[in-house]
CSV table of C-alpha atoms in Angstrom, one decimal:
chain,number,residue,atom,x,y,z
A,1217,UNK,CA,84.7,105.0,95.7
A,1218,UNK,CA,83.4,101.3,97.5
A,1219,UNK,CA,83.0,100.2,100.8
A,1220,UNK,CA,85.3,100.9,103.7
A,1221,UNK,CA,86.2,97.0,103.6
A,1222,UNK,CA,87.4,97.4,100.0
A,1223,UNK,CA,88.9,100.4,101.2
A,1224,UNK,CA,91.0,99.0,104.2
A,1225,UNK,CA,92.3,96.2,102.1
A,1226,UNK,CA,93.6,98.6,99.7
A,1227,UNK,CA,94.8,100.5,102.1
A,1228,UNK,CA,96.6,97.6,103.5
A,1229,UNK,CA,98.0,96.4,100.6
A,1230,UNK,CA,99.4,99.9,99.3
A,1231,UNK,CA,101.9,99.5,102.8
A,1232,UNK,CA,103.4,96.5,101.6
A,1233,UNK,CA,106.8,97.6,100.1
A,1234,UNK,CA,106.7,97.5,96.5
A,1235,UNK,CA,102.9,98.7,96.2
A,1236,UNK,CA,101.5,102.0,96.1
A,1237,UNK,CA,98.0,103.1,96.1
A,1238,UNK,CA,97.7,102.5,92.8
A,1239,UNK,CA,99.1,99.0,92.3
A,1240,UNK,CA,97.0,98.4,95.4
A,1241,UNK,CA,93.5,99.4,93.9
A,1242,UNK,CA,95.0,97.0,91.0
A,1243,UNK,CA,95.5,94.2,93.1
A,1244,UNK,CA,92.2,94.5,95.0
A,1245,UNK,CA,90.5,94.7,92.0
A,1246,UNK,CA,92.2,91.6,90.8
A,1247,UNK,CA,91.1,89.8,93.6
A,1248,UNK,CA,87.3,91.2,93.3
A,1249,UNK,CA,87.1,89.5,90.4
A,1250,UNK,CA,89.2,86.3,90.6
A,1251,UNK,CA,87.4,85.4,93.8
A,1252,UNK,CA,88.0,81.7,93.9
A,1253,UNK,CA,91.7,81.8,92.1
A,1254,UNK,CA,93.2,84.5,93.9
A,1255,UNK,CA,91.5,85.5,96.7
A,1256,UNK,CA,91.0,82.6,98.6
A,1257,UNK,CA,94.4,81.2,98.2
A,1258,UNK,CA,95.5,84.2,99.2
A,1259,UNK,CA,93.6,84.3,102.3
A,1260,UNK,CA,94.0,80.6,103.3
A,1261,UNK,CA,97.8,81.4,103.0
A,1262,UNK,CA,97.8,84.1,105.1
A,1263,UNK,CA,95.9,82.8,107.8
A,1264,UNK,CA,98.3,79.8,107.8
A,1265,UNK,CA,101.1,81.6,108.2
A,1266,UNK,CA,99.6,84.4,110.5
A,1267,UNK,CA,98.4,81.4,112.7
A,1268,UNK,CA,101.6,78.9,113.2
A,1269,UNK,CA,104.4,82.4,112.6
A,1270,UNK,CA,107.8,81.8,115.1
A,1271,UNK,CA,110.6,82.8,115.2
A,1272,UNK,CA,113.5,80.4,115.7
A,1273,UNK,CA,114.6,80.5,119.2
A,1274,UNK,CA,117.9,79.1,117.9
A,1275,UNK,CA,118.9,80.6,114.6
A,1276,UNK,CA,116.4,84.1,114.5
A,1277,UNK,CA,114.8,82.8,111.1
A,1278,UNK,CA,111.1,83.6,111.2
A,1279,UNK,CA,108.9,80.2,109.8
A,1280,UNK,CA,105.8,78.1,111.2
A,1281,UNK,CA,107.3,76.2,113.1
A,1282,UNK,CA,110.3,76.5,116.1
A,1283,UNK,CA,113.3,75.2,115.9
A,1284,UNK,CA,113.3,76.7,112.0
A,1285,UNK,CA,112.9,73.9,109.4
A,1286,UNK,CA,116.1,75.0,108.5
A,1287,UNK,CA,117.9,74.4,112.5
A,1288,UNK,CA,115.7,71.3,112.3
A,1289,UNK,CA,116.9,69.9,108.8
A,1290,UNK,CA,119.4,66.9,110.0
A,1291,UNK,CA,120.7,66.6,106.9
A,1292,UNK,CA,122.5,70.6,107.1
A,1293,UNK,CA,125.9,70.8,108.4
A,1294,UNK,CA,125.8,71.9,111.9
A,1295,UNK,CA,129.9,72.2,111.8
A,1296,UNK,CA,129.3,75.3,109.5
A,1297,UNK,CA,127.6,78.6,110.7
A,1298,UNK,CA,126.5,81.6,108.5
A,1299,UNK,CA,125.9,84.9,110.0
A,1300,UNK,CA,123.5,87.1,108.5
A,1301,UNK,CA,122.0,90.5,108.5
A,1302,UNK,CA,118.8,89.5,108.2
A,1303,UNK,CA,116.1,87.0,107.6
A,1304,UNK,CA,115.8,88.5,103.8
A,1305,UNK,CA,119.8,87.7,103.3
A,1306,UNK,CA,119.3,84.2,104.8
A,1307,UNK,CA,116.7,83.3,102.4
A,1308,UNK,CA,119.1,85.0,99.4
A,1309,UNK,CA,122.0,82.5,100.6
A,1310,UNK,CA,119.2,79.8,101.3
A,1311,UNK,CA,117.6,80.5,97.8
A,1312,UNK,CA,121.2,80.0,96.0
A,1313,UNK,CA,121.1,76.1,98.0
A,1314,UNK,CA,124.9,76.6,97.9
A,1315,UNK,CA,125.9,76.7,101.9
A,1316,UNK,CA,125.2,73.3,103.1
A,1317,UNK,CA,125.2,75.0,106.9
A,1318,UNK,CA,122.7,76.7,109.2
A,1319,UNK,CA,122.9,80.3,110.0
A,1320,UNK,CA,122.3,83.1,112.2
A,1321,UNK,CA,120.3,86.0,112.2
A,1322,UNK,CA,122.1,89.0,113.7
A,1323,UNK,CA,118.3,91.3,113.5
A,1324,UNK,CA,120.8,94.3,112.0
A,1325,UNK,CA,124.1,95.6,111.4
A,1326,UNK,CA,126.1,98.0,113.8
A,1327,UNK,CA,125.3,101.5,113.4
A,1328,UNK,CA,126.7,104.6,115.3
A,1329,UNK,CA,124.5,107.0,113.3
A,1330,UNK,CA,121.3,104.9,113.7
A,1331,UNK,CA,122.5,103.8,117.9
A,1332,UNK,CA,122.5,100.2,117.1
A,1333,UNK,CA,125.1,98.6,119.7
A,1334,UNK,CA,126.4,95.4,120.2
A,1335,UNK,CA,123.5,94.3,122.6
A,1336,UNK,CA,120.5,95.4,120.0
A,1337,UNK,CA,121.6,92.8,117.6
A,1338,UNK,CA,122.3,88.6,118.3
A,1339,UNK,CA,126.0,88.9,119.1
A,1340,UNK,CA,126.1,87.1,122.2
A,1341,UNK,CA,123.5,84.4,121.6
A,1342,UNK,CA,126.0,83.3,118.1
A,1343,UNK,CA,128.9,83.7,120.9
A,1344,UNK,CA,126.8,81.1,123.1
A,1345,UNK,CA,126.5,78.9,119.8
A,1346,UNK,CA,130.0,78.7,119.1
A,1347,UNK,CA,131.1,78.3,123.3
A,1348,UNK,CA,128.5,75.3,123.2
A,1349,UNK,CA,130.7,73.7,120.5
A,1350,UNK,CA,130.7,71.3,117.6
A,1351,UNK,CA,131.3,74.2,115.3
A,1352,UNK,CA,134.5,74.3,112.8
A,1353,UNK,CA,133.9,77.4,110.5
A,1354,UNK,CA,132.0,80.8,110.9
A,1355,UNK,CA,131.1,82.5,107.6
A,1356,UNK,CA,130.7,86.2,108.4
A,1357,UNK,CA,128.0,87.2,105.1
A,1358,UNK,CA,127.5,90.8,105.8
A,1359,UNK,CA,126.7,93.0,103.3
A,1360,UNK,CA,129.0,94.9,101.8
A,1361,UNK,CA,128.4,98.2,103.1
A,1362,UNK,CA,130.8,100.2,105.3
A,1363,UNK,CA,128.6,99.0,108.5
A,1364,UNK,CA,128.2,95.4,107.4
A,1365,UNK,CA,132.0,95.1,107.3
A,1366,UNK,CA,132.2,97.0,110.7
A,1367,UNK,CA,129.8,94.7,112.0
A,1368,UNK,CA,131.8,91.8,110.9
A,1369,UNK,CA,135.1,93.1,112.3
A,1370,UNK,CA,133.6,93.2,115.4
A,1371,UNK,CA,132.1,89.8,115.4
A,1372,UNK,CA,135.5,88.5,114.0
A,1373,UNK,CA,137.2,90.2,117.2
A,1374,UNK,CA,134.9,88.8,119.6
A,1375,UNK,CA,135.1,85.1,118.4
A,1376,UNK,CA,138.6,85.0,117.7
A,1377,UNK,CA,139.5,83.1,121.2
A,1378,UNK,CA,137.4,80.4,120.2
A,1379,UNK,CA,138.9,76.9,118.2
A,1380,UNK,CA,136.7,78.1,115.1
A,1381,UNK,CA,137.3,79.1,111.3
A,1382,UNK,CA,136.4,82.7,110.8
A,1383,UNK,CA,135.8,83.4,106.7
A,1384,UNK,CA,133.9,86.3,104.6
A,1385,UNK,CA,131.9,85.9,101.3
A,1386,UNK,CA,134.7,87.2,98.6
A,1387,UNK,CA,134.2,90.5,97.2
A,1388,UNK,CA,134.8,91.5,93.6
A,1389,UNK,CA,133.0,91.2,90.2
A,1390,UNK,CA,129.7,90.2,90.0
A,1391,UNK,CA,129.2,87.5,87.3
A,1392,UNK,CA,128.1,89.4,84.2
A,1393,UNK,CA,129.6,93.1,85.6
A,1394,UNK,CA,130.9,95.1,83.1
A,1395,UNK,CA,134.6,97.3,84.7
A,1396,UNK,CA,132.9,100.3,82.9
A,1397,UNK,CA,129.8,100.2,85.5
A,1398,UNK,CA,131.6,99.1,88.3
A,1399,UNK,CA,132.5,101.5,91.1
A,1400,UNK,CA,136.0,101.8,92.2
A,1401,UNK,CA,135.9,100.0,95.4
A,1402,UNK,CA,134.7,97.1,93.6
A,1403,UNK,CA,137.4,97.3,91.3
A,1404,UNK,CA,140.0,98.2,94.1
A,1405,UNK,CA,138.6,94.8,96.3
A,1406,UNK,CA,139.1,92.8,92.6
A,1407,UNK,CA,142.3,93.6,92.0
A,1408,UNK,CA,143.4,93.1,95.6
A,1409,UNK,CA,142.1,89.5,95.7
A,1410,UNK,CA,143.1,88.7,92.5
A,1411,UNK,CA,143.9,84.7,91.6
A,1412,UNK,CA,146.1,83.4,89.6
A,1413,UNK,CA,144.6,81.5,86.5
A,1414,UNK,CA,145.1,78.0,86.3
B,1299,UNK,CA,113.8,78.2,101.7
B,1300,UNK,CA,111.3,78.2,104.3
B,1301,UNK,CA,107.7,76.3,105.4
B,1302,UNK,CA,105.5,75.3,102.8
B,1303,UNK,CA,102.8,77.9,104.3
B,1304,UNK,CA,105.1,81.3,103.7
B,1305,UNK,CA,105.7,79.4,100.4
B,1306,UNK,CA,102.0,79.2,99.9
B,1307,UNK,CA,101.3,82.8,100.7
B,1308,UNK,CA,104.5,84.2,98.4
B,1309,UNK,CA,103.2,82.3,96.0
B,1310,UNK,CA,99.6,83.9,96.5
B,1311,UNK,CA,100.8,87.2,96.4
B,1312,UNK,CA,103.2,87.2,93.4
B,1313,UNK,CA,100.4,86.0,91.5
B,1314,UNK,CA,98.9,89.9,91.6
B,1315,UNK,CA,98.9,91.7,89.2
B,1316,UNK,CA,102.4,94.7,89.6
B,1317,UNK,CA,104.0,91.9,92.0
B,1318,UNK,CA,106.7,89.4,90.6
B,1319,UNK,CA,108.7,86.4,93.1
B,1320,UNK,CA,111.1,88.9,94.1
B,1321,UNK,CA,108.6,92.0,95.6
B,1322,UNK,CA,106.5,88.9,96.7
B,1323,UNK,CA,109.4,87.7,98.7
B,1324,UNK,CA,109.8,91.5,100.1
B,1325,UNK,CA,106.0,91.3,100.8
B,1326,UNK,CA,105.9,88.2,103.0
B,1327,UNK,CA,109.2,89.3,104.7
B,1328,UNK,CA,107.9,92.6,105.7
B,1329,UNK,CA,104.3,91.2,106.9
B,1330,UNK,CA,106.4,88.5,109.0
B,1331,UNK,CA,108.1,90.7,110.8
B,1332,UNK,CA,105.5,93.4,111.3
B,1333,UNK,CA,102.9,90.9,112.3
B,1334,UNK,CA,100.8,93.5,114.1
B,1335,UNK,CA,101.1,96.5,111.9
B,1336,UNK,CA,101.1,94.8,108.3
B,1337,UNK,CA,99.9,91.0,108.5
B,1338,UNK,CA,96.7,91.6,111.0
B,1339,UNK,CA,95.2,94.3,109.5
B,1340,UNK,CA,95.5,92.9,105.8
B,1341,UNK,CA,94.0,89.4,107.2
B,1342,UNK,CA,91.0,91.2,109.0
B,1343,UNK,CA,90.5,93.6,105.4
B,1344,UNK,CA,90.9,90.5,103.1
B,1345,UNK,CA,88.3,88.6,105.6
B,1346,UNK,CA,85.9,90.9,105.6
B,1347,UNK,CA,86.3,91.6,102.0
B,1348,UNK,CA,85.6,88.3,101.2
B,1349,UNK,CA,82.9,87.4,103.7
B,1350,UNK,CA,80.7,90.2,102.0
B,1351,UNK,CA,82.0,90.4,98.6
B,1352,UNK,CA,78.9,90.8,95.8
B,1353,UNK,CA,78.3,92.2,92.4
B,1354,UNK,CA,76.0,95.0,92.1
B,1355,UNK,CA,72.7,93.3,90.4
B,1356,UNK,CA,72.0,96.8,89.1
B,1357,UNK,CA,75.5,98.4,87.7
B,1358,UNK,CA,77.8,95.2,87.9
B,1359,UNK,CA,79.8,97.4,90.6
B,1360,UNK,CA,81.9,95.1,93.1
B,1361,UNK,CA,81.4,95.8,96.1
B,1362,UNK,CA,80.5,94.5,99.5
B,1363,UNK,CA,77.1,95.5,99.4
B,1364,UNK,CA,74.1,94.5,96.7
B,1365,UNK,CA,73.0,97.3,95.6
B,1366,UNK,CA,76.6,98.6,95.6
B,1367,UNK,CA,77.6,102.0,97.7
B,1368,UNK,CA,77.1,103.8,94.4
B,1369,UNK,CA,73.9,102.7,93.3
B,1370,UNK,CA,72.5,102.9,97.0
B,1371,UNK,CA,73.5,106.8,97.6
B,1372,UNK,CA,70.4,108.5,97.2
B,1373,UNK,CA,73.0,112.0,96.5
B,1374,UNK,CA,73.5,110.3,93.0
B,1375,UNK,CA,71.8,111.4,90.3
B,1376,UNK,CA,69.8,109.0,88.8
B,1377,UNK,CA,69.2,110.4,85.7
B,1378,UNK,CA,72.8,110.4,84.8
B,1379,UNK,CA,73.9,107.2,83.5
B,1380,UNK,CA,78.1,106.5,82.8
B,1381,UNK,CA,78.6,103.3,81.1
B,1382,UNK,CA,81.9,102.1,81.3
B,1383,UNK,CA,83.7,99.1,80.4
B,1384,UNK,CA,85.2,97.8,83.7
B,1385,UNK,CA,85.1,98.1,87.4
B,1386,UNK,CA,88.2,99.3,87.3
B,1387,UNK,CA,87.3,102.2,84.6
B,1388,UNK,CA,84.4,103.0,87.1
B,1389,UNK,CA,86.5,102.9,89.9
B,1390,UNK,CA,88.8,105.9,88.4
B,1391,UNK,CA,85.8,108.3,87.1
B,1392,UNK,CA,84.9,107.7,90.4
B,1393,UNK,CA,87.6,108.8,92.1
B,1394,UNK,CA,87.5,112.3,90.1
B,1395,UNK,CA,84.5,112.5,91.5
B,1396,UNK,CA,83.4,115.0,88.8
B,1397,UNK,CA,80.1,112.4,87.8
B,1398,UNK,CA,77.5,113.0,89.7
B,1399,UNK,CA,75.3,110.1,88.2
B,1400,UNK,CA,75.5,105.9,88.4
B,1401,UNK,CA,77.2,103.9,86.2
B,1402,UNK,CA,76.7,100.8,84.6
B,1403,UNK,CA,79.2,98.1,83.6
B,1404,UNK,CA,79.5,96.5,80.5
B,1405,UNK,CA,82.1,93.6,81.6
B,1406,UNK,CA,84.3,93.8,78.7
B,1407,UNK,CA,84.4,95.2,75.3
B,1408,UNK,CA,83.2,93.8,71.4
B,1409,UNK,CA,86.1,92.3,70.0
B,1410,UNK,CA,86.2,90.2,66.6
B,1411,UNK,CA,89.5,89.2,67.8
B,1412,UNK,CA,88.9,88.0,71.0
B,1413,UNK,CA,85.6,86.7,70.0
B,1414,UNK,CA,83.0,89.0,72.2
B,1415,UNK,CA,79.8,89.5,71.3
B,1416,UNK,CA,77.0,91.9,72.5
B,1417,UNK,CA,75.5,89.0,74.3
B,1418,UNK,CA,79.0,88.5,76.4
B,1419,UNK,CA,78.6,91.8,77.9
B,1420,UNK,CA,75.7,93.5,79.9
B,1421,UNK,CA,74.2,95.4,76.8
B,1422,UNK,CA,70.9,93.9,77.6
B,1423,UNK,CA,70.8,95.0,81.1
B,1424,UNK,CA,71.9,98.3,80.1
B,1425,UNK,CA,69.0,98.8,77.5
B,1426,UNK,CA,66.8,97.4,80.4
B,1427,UNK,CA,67.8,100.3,82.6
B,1428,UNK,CA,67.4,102.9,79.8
B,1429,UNK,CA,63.9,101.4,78.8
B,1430,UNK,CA,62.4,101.3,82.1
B,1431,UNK,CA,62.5,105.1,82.3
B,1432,UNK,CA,63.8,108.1,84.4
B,1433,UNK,CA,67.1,108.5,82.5
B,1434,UNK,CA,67.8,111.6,80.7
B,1435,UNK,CA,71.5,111.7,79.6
B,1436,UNK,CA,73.8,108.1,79.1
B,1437,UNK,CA,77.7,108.9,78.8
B,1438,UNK,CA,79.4,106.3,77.0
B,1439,UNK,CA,82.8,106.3,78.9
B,1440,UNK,CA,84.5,103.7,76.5
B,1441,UNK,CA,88.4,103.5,76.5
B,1442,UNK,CA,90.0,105.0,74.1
B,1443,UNK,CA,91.3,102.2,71.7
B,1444,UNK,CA,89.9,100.8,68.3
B,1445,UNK,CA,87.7,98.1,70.2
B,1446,UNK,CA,86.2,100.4,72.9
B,1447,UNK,CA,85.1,102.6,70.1
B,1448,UNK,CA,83.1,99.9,68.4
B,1449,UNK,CA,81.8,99.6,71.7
B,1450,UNK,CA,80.4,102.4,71.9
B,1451,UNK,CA,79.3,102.9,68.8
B,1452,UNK,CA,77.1,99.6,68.9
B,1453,UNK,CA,75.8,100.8,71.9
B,1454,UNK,CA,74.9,104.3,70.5
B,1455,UNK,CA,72.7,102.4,67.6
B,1456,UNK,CA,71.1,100.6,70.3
B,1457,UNK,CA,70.1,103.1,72.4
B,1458,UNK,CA,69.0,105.7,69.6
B,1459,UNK,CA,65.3,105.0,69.7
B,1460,UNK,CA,65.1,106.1,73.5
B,1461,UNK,CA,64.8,109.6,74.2
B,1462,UNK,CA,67.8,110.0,75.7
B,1463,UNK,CA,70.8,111.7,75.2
B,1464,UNK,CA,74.3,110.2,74.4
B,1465,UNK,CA,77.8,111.6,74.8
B,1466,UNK,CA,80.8,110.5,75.1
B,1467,UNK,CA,84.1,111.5,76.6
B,1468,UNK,CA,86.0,114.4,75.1
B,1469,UNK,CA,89.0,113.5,73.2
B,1470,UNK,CA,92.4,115.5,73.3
B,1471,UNK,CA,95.5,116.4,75.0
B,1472,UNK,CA,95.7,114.9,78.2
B,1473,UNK,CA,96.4,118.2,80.6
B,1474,UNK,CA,100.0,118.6,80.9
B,1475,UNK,CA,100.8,116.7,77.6
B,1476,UNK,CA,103.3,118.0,75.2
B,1477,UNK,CA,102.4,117.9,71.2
B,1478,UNK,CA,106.0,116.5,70.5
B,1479,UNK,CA,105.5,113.1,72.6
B,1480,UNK,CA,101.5,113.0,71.5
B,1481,UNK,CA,100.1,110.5,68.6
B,1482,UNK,CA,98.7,111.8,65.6
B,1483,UNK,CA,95.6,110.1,66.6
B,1484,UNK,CA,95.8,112.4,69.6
B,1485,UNK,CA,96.7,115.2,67.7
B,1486,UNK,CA,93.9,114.9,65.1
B,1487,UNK,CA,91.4,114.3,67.6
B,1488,UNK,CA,92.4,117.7,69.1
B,1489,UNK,CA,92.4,119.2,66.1
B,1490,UNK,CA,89.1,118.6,65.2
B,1491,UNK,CA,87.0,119.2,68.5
B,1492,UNK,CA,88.9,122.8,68.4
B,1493,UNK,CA,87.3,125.2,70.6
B,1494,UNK,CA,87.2,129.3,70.0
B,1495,UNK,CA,88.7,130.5,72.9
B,1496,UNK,CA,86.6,132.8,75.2
């Protein structure tokens, strides 16, 4: 249909998640024609990032710059630690501005099915954070899948020697969840934890 | 959330058209981390994209080469001329590749609305083409809607005193379209252009 160029910018687009070939051909074509509002920025942007991308030796964020602008912000709370996932669920919690802490990014969950041990993912370097000291509280932020929690039961067991606060984001409703749609562990975890009102 | 350069190139990317903040976000985490696969080869295509991007003096084609692909494949036949609205419509006849012929792009549609007139779009050029000879058939490959139809009727007047002949696309059910979820603009359309069968 056009050149190869076109053609390998569509095709690299269409492997971005969330685009297909078609939304791809789309895109490219909105670029074609918006050359100086969309394609350009686009491209400066890119090679920005492309040019100054690290990944935080401290924390496992990935930014322009190392130590994280987030590890390097003096005015976070380095008492308080989050441990992540992944770099997507630290810019969720980051996004929300609602943990005044820094974080760490475990690069995965444990998995038996998938082989991921305890030495694949960040475990000892957030041991070495909290042995180094001048942290008061760990916030274990898993997801809430049957491996997140695994994940965070083994983390809890390995820091539990150390003078540290070890907490988990609640479970239970989600703000505008309706009982009807929710599944029953949900509703099991709400019940369990529920507060009394005032 | 993070440096003002992954900001930049989120911000870049959820301005195309199928992607909103949130798939953006997606996009920029995946190219991050898959710096090698995802980020290099979209930076080289988008480079090399928009170090040779042009518009096709003859069709209006965009492309990365003046005359475009199309209009420089000798294997096209020249006597065939598809005129279509926009890149994009070319782009997808293209693709079927059941036309054998070049196109030629009109940039846009008449609308009273939208205030286009026949000098906003590539008429003249088009009449240029067909004047100067060697063109036997012209399909008008307008889109299917109220102003695409005026199109292509104004363009049908225009061309009348050329000896050449004008079709258009065949209206009717799409293939694998059921009558029950069709419009009765659809319907009628198919109605009238019955064929016998065999």
């Amino acid at each position: 249909m056009a050149s190869s160029e076109i053609d390998a910018l569509t095709q690299a687009l269409a492997r971005l998640p969330g685009l297909g070939p078609r939304s791809a051909r789309r895109a490219v074509l909105h670029l074609l024609k918006k050359r100086e509002a969309a394609m350009a920025p686009l491209l400066r942007a890119l090679d920005a990032v492309n040019e100054r991308l690290a990944t935080c030796c401290t924390c496992g964020n990935v930014d322009t710059t190392d130590p994280c602008s987030i590890c390097a912000d003096p005015r976070r709370d380095a008492r308080m630690l989050c441990v992540v996932e992944d770099v997507s669920d630290l810019w969720a919690l980051d996004r929300s501005r609602l943990f005044p802490g820094r974080f760490h990014v475990l690069g995965g969950r444990l998995s038996a099915l998938e082989g991921v041990r305890p030495e694949d993912l960040t475990i000892d370097a957030l041991i070495g954070r909290i042995a180094a000291g001048g942290i008061d509280e760990v916030v274990l932020a898993m997801n809430a899948t049957l491996e997140g929690q695994t994940t965070a039961h083994y983390i809890a067991d390995r820091i539990e020697r150390f003078p540290v606060r070890v907490t988990q984001l609640a479970h239970g409703l989600p703000v505008g969840g309706e009982l009807d749609y929710l599944d029953e562990g949900t509703l099991a975890q709400a019940l369990r934890a529920r507060r009394p009102v005032v």
